[in-house]
Each structure stands twice: as C-alpha cells, then as structure tokens.
Short mmCIF file of N, CA and C in Angstrom, two decimals:
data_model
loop_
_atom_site.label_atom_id
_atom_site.label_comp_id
_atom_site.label_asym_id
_atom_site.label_seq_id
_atom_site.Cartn_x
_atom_site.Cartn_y
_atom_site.Cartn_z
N UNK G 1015 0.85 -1.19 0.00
CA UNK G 1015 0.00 0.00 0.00
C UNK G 1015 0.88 1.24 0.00
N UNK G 1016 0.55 2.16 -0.70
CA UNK G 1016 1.19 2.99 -0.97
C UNK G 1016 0.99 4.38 0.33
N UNK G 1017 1.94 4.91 0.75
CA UNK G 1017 2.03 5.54 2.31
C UNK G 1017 2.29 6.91 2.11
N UNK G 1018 1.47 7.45 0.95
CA UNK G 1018 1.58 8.80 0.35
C UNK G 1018 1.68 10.14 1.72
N UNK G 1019 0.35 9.95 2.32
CA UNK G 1019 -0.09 10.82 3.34
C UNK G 1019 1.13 10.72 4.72
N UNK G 1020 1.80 9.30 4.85
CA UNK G 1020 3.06 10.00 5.65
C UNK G 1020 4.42 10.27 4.98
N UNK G 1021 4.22 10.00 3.70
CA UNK G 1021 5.45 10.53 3.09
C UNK G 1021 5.08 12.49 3.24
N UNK G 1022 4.04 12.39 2.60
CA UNK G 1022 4.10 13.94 3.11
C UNK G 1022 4.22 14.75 4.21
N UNK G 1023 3.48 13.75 5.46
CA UNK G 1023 3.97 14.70 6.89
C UNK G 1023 5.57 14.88 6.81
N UNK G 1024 6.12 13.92 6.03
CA UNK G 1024 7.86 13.62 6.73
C UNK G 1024 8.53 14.94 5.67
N UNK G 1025 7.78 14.87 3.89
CA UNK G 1025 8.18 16.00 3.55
C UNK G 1025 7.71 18.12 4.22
N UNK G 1026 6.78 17.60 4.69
CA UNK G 1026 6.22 19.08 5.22
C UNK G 1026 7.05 19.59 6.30
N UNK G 1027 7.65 18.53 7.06
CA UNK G 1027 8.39 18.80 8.13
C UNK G 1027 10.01 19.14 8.04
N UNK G 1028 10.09 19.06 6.56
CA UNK G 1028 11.79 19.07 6.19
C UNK G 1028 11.82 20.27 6.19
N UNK G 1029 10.50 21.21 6.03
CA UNK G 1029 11.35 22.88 5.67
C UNK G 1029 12.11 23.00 4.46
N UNK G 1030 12.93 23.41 4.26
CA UNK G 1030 13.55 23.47 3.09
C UNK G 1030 14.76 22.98 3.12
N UNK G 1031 14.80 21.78 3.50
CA UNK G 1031 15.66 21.23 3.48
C UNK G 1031 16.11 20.27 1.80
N UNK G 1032 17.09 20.72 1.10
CA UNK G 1032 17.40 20.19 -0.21
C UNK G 1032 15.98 19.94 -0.78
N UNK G 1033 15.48 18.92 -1.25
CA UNK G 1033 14.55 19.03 -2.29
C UNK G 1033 13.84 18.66 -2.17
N UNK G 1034 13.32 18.99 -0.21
CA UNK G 1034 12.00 18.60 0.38
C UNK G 1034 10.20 19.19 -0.44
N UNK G 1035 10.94 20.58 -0.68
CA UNK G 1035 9.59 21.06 -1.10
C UNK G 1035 9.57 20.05 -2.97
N UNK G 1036 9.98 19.46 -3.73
CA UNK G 1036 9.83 19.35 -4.56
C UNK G 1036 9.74 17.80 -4.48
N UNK G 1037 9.88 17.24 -3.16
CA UNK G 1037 8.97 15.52 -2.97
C UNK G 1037 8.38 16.06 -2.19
N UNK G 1038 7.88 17.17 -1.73
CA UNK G 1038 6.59 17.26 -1.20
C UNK G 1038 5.39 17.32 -2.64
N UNK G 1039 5.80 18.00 -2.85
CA UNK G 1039 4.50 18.17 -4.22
C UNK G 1039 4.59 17.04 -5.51
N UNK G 1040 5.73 16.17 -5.15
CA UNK G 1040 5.36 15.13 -6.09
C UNK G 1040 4.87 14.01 -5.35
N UNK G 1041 4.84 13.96 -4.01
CA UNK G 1041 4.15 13.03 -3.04
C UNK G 1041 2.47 13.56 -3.33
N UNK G 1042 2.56 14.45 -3.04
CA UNK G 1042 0.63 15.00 -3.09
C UNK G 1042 0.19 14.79 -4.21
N UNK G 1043 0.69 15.13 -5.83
CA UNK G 1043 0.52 14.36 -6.75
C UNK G 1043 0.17 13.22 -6.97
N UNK G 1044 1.15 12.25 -6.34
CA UNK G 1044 0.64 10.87 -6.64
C UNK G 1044 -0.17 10.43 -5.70
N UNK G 1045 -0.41 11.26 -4.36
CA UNK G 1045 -1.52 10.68 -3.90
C UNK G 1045 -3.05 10.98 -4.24
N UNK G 1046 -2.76 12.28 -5.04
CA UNK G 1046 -4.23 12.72 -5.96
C UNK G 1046 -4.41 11.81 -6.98
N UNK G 1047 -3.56 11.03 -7.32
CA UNK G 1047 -3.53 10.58 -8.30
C UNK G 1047 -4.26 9.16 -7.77
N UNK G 1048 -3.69 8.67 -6.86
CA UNK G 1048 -4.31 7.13 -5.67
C UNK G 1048 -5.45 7.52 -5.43
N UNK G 1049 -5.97 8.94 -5.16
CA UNK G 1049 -7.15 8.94 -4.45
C UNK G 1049 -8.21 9.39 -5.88
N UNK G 1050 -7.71 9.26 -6.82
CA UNK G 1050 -8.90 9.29 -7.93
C UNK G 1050 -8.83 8.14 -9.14
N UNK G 1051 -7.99 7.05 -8.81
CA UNK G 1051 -7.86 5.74 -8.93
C UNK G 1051 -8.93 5.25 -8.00
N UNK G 1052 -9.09 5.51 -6.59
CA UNK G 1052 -9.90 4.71 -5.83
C UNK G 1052 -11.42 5.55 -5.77
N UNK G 1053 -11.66 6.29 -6.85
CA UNK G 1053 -12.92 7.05 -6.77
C UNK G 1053 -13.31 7.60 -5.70
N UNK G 1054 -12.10 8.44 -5.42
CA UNK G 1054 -12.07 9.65 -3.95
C UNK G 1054 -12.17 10.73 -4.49
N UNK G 1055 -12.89 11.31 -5.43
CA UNK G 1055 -13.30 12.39 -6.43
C UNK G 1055 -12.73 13.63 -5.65
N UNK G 1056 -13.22 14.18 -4.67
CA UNK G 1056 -13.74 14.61 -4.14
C UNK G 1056 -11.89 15.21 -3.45
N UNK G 1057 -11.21 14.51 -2.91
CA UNK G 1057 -10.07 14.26 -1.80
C UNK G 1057 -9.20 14.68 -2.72
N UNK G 1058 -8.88 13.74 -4.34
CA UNK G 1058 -8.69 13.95 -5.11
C UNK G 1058 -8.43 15.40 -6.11
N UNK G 1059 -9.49 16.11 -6.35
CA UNK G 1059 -9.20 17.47 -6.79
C UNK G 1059 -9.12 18.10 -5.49
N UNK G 1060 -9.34 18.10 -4.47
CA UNK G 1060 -8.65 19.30 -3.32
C UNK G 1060 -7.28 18.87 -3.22
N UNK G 1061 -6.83 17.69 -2.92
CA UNK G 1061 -5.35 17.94 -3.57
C UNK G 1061 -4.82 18.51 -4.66
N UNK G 1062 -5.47 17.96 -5.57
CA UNK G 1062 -4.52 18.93 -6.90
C UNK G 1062 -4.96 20.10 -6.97
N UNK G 1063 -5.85 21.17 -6.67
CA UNK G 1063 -5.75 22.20 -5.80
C UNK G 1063 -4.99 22.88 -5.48
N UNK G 1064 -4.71 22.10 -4.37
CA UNK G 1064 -3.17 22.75 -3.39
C UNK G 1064 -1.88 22.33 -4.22
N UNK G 1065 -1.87 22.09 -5.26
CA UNK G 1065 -0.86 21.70 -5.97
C UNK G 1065 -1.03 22.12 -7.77
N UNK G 1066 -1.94 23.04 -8.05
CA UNK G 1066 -2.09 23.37 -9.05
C UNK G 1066 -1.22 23.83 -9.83
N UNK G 1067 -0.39 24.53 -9.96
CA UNK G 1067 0.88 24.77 -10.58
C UNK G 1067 2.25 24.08 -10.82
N UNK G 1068 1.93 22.70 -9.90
CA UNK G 1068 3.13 21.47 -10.61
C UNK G 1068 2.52 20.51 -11.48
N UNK G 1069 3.53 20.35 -12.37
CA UNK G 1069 3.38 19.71 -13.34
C UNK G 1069 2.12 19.96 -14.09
N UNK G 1070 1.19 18.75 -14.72
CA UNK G 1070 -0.15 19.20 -14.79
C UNK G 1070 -1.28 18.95 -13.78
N UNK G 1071 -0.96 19.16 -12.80
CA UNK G 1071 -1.69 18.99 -11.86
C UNK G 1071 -3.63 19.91 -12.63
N UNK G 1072 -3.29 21.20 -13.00
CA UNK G 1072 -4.87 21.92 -13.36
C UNK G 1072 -5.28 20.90 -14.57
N UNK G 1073 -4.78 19.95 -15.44
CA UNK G 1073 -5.69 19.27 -16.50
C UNK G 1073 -6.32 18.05 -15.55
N UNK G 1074 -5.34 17.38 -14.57
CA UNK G 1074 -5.79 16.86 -13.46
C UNK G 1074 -6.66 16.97 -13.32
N UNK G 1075 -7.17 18.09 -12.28
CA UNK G 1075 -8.24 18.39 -12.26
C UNK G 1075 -9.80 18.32 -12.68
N UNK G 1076 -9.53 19.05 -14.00
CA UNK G 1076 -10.37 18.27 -15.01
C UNK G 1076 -10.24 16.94 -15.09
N UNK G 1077 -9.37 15.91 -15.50
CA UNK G 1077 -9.94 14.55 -15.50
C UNK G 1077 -10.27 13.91 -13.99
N UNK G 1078 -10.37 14.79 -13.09
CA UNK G 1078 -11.08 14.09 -11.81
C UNK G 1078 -12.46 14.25 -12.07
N UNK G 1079 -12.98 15.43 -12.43
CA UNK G 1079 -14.31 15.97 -12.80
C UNK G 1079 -14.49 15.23 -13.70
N UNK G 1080 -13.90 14.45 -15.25
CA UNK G 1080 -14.21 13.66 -16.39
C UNK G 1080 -14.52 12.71 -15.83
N UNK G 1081 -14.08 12.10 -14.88
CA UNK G 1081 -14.19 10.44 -14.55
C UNK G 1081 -15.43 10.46 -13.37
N UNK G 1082 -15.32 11.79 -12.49
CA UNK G 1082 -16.52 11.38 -11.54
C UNK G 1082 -17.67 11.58 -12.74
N UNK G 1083 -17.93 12.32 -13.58
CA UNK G 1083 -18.77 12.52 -14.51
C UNK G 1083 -18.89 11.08 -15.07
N UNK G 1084 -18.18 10.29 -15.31
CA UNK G 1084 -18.50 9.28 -16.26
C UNK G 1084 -19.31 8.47 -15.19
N UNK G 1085 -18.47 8.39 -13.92
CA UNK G 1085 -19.79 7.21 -13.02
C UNK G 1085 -20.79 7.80 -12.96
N UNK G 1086 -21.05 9.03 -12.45
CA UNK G 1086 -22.26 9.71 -12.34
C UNK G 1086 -23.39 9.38 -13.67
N UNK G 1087 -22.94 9.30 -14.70
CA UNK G 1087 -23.27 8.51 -16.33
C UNK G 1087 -23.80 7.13 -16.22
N UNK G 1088 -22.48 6.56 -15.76
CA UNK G 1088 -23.00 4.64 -15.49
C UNK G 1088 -23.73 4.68 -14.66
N UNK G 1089 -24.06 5.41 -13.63
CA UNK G 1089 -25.52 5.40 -12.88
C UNK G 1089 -26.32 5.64 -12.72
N UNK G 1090 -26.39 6.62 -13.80
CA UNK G 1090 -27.84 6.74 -14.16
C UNK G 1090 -28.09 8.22 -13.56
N UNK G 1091 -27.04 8.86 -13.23
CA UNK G 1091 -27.39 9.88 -12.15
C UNK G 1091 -27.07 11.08 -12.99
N UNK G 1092 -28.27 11.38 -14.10
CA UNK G 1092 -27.77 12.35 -15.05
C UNK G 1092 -27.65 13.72 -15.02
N UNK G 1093 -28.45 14.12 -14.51
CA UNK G 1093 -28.23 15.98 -14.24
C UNK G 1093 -26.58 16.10 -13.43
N UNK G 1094 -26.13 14.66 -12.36
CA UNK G 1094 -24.79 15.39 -11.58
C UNK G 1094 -23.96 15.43 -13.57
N UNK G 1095 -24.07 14.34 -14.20
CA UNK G 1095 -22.98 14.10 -14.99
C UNK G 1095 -22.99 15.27 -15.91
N UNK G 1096 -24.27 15.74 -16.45
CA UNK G 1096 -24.34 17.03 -17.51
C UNK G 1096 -24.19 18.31 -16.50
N UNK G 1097 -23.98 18.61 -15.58
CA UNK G 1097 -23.48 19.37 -14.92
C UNK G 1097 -21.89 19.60 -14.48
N UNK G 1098 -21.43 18.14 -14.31
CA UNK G 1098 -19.93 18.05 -14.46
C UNK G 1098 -19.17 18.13 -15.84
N UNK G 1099 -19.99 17.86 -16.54
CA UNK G 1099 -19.53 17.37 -18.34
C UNK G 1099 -19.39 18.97 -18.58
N UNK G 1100 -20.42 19.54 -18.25
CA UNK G 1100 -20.68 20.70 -19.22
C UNK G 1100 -19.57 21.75 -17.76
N UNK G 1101 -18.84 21.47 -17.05
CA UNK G 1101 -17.97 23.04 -16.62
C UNK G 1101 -16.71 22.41 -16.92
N UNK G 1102 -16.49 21.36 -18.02
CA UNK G 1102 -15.06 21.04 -18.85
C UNK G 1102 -15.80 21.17 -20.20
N UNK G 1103 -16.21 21.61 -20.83
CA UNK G 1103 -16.36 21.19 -22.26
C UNK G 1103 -15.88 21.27 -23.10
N UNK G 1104 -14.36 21.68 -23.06
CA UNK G 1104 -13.16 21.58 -23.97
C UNK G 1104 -12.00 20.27 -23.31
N UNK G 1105 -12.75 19.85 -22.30
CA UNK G 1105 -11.52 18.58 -22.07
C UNK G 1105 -12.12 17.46 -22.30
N UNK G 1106 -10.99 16.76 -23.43
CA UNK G 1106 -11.60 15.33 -23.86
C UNK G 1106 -12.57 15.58 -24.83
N UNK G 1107 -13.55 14.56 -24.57
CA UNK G 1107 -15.15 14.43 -25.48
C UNK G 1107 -16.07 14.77 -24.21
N UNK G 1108 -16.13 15.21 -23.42
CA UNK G 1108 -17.12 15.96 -22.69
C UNK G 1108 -18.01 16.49 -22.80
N UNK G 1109 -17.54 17.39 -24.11
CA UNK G 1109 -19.25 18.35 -24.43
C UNK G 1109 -19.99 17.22 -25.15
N UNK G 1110 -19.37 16.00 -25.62
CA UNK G 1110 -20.29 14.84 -26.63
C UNK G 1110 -20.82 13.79 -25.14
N UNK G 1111 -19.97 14.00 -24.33
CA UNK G 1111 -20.98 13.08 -22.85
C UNK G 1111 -21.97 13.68 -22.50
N UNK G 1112 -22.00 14.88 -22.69
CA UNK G 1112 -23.09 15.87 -22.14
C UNK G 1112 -24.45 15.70 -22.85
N UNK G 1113 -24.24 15.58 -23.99
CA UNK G 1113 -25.39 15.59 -24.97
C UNK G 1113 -25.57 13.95 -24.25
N UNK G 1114 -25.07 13.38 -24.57
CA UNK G 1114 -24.94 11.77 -24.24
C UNK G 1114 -25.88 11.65 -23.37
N UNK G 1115 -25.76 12.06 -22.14
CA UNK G 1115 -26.11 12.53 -20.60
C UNK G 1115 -27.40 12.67 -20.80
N UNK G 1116 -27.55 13.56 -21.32
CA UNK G 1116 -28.96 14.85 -21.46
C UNK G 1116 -30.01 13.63 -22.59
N UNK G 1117 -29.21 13.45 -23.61
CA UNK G 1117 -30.02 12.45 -24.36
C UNK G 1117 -30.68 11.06 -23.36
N UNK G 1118 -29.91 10.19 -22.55
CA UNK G 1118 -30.26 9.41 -21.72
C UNK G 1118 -31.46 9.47 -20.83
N UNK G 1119 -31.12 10.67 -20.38
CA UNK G 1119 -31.79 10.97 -19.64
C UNK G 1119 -33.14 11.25 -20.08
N UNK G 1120 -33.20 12.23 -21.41
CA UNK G 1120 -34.38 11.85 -21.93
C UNK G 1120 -35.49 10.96 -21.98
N UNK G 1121 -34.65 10.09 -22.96
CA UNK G 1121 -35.23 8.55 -23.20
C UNK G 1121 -35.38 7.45 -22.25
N UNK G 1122 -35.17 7.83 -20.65
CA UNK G 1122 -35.27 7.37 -19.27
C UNK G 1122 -36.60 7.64 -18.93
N UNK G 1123 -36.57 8.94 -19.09
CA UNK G 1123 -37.75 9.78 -18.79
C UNK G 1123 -38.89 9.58 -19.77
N UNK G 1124 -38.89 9.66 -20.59
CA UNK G 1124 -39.81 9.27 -21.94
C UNK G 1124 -40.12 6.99 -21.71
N UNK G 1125 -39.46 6.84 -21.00
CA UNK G 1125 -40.00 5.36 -20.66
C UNK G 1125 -40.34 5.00 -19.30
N UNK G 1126 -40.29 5.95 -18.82
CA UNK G 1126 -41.03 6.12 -17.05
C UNK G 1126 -42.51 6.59 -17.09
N UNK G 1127 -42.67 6.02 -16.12
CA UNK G 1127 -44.30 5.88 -15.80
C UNK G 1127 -44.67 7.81 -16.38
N UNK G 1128 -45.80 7.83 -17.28
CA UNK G 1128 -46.28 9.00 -17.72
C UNK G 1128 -46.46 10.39 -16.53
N UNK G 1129 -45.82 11.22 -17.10
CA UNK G 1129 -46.29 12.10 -15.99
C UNK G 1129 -45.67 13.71 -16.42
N UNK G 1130 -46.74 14.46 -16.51
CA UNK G 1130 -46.10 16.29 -17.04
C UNK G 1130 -44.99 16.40 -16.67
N UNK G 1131 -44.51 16.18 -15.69
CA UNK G 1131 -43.20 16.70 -15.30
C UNK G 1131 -41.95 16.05 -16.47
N UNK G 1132 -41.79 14.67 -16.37
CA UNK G 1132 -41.01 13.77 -17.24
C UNK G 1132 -41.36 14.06 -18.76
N UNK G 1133 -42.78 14.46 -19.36
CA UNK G 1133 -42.33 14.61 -20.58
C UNK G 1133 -42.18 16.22 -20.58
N UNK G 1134 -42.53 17.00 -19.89
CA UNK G 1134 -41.47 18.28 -19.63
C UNK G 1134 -39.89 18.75 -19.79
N UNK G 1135 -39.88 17.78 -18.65
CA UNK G 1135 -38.06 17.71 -18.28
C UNK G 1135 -37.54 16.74 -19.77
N UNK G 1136 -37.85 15.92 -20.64
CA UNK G 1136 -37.66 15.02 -21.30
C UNK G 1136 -37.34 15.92 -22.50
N UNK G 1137 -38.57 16.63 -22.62
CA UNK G 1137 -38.49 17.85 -23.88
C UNK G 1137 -37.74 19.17 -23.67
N UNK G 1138 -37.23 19.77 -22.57
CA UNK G 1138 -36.26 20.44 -22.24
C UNK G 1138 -34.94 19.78 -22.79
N UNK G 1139 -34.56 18.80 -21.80
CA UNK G 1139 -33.28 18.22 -22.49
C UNK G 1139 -33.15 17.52 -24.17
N UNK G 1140 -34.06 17.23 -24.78
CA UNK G 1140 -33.95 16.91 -25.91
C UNK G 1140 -33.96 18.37 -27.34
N UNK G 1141 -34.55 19.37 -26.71
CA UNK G 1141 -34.84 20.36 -27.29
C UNK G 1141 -32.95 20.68 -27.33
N UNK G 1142 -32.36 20.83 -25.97
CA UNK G 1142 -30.77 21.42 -26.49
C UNK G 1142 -29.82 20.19 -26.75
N UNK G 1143 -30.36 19.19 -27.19
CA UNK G 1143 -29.23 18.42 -28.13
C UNK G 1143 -30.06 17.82 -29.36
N UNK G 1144 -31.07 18.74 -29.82
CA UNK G 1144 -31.44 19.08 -30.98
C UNK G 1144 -30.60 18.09 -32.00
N UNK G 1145 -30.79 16.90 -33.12
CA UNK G 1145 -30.06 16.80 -34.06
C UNK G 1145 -28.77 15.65 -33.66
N UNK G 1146 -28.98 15.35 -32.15
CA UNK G 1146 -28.46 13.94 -31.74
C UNK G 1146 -28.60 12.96 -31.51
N UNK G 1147 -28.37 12.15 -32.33
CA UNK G 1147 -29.03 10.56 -32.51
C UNK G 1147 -30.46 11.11 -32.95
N UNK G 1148 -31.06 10.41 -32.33
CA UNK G 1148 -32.56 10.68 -33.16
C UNK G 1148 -33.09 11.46 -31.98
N UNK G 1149 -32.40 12.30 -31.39
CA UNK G 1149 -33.24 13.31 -30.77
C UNK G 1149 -34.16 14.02 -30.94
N UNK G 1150 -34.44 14.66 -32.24
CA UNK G 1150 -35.53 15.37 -33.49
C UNK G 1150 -36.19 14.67 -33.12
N UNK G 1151 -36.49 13.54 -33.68
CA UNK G 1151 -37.40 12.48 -33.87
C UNK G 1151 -37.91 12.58 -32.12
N UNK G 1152 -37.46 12.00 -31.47
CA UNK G 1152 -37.92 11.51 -29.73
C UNK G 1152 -38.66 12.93 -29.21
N UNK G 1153 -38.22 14.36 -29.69
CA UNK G 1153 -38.49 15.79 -29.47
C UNK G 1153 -40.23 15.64 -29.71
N UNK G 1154 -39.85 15.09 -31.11
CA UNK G 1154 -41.74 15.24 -32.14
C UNK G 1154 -42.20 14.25 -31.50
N UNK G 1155 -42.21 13.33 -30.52
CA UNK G 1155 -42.99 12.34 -30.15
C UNK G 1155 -43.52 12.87 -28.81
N UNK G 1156 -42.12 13.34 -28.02
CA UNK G 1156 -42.45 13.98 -26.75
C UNK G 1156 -43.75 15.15 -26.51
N UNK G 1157 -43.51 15.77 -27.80
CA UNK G 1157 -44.18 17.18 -27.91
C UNK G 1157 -45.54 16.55 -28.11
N UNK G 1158 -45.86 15.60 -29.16
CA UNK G 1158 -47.07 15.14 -29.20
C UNK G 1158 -47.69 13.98 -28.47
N UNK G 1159 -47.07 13.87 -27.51
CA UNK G 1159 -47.44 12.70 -26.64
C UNK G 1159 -48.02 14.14 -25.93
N UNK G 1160 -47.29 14.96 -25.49
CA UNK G 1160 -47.54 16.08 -24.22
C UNK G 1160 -49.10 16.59 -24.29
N UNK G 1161 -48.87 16.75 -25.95
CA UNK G 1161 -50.39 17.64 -26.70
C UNK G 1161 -51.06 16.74 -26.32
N UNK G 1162 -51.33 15.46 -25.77
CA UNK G 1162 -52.53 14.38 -25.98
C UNK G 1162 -53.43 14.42 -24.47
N UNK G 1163 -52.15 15.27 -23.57
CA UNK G 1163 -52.79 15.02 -22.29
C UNK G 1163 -53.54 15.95 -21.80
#
C-alpha cells in the first residue's frame, strides 16, 4: 500500500531542506492521483488544488471531474454528470458526454411511468441536443405525446 499521506507529513516537516519542497509536491501528486484511482473524487481534486501549478496537476483536475462525470453517467445519475460534463467542455469528449447525458436521460424519462413533469423535463433536455441521434425524432414524439394530455 502505498504511504503517500506519511510521506508527506515527513516532507512538510523538512522545511527546506534540499529538495523537500519538490517531494513534497510530487508526493501529493501521486496521492491525488491514488485517491482518484480509488474514486475519492472529491479528496482527489482538493489535492490537486493545493498543488495546481506542478506539473499538470490543473488538467488533473479536469480529469477528476471527467471520470466522476463518467460514473455519475454509469448510474444513471444524469443531471450530476451534464453538470460536471458541461464546466469542462473543452476537455476530452465531454461536451459529446453531455449531450450523451442529457439524451439518456431523456429517453429514461420518456420510458417512465407518464407524468407532465417527465415529458417536460424530457423535452427540455432533448430540445438542447437538438439533431443527436434521433433526438428530433424523440423531441416530435415527446411534444405530441404532451399535446394528448
């Protein structure tokens, strides 16, 4: 097991001693790095944070937000993921998870028990990814399923 968190007390405590400060911040690195391997999202970007200016610690960042976004995706838990997707949308394919996201979620909603709200919320999100996959299409069904009620 890797003993990141007392390698760093032992570097914090060197002061500046030779090239304490520079295994200090490559210790916190790799433990941001352990703690968003073990889906510590969260532990994860507040370290790289406090370490934003080594190495690439700020694209970091972003792929902590890419990857909690993607589980947030595999579970179905779509507004966190199009909310995380969409404050990177130049890192990676993100802005295409987003639509992804938003589309899912749709067609979740559009197969859940009938109800104004769901083909509401269903036709909101399908209305801004307009022209994805057969979103058009699912839009004109939503809209006229809505008109029927």
């Amino acid at each position: 097991s890797r003993q990141y968190p007392a390698a760093i007390k032992v570097f914090e405590g060197m002061g500046e001693y030779k090239n304490a400060s520079s295994w200090l911040l490559a210790a916190k690195y790799k433990q941001a790095v352990s703690l968003m391997g073990n889906k510590r999202y969260e532990e994860s970007a507040a370290l790289f944070e406090t370490i934003k200016d080594y190495s690439n610690a700020k694209d970091m960042i972003k792929e902590v937000s890419y990857q909690k976004a993607g589980n947030y995706l595999a579970e179905k838990q779509y507004t966190e993921a199009i909310a995380l997707y969409e404050k990177i949308p130049e890192y990676s394919n993100a802005s295409e998870l987003a639509k992804e996201a938003r589309y899912q979620y749709a067609v979740d909603l559009l197969n859940a028990p009938e109800s104004l709200e769901n083909y509401q919320t269903a036709i909101g999100q399908l209305e801004s990814i307009q022209g994805y996959k057969n979103s058009t299409e699912l839009l004109a069904i939503a809209k006229a399923n809505l008109g029927k009620r």
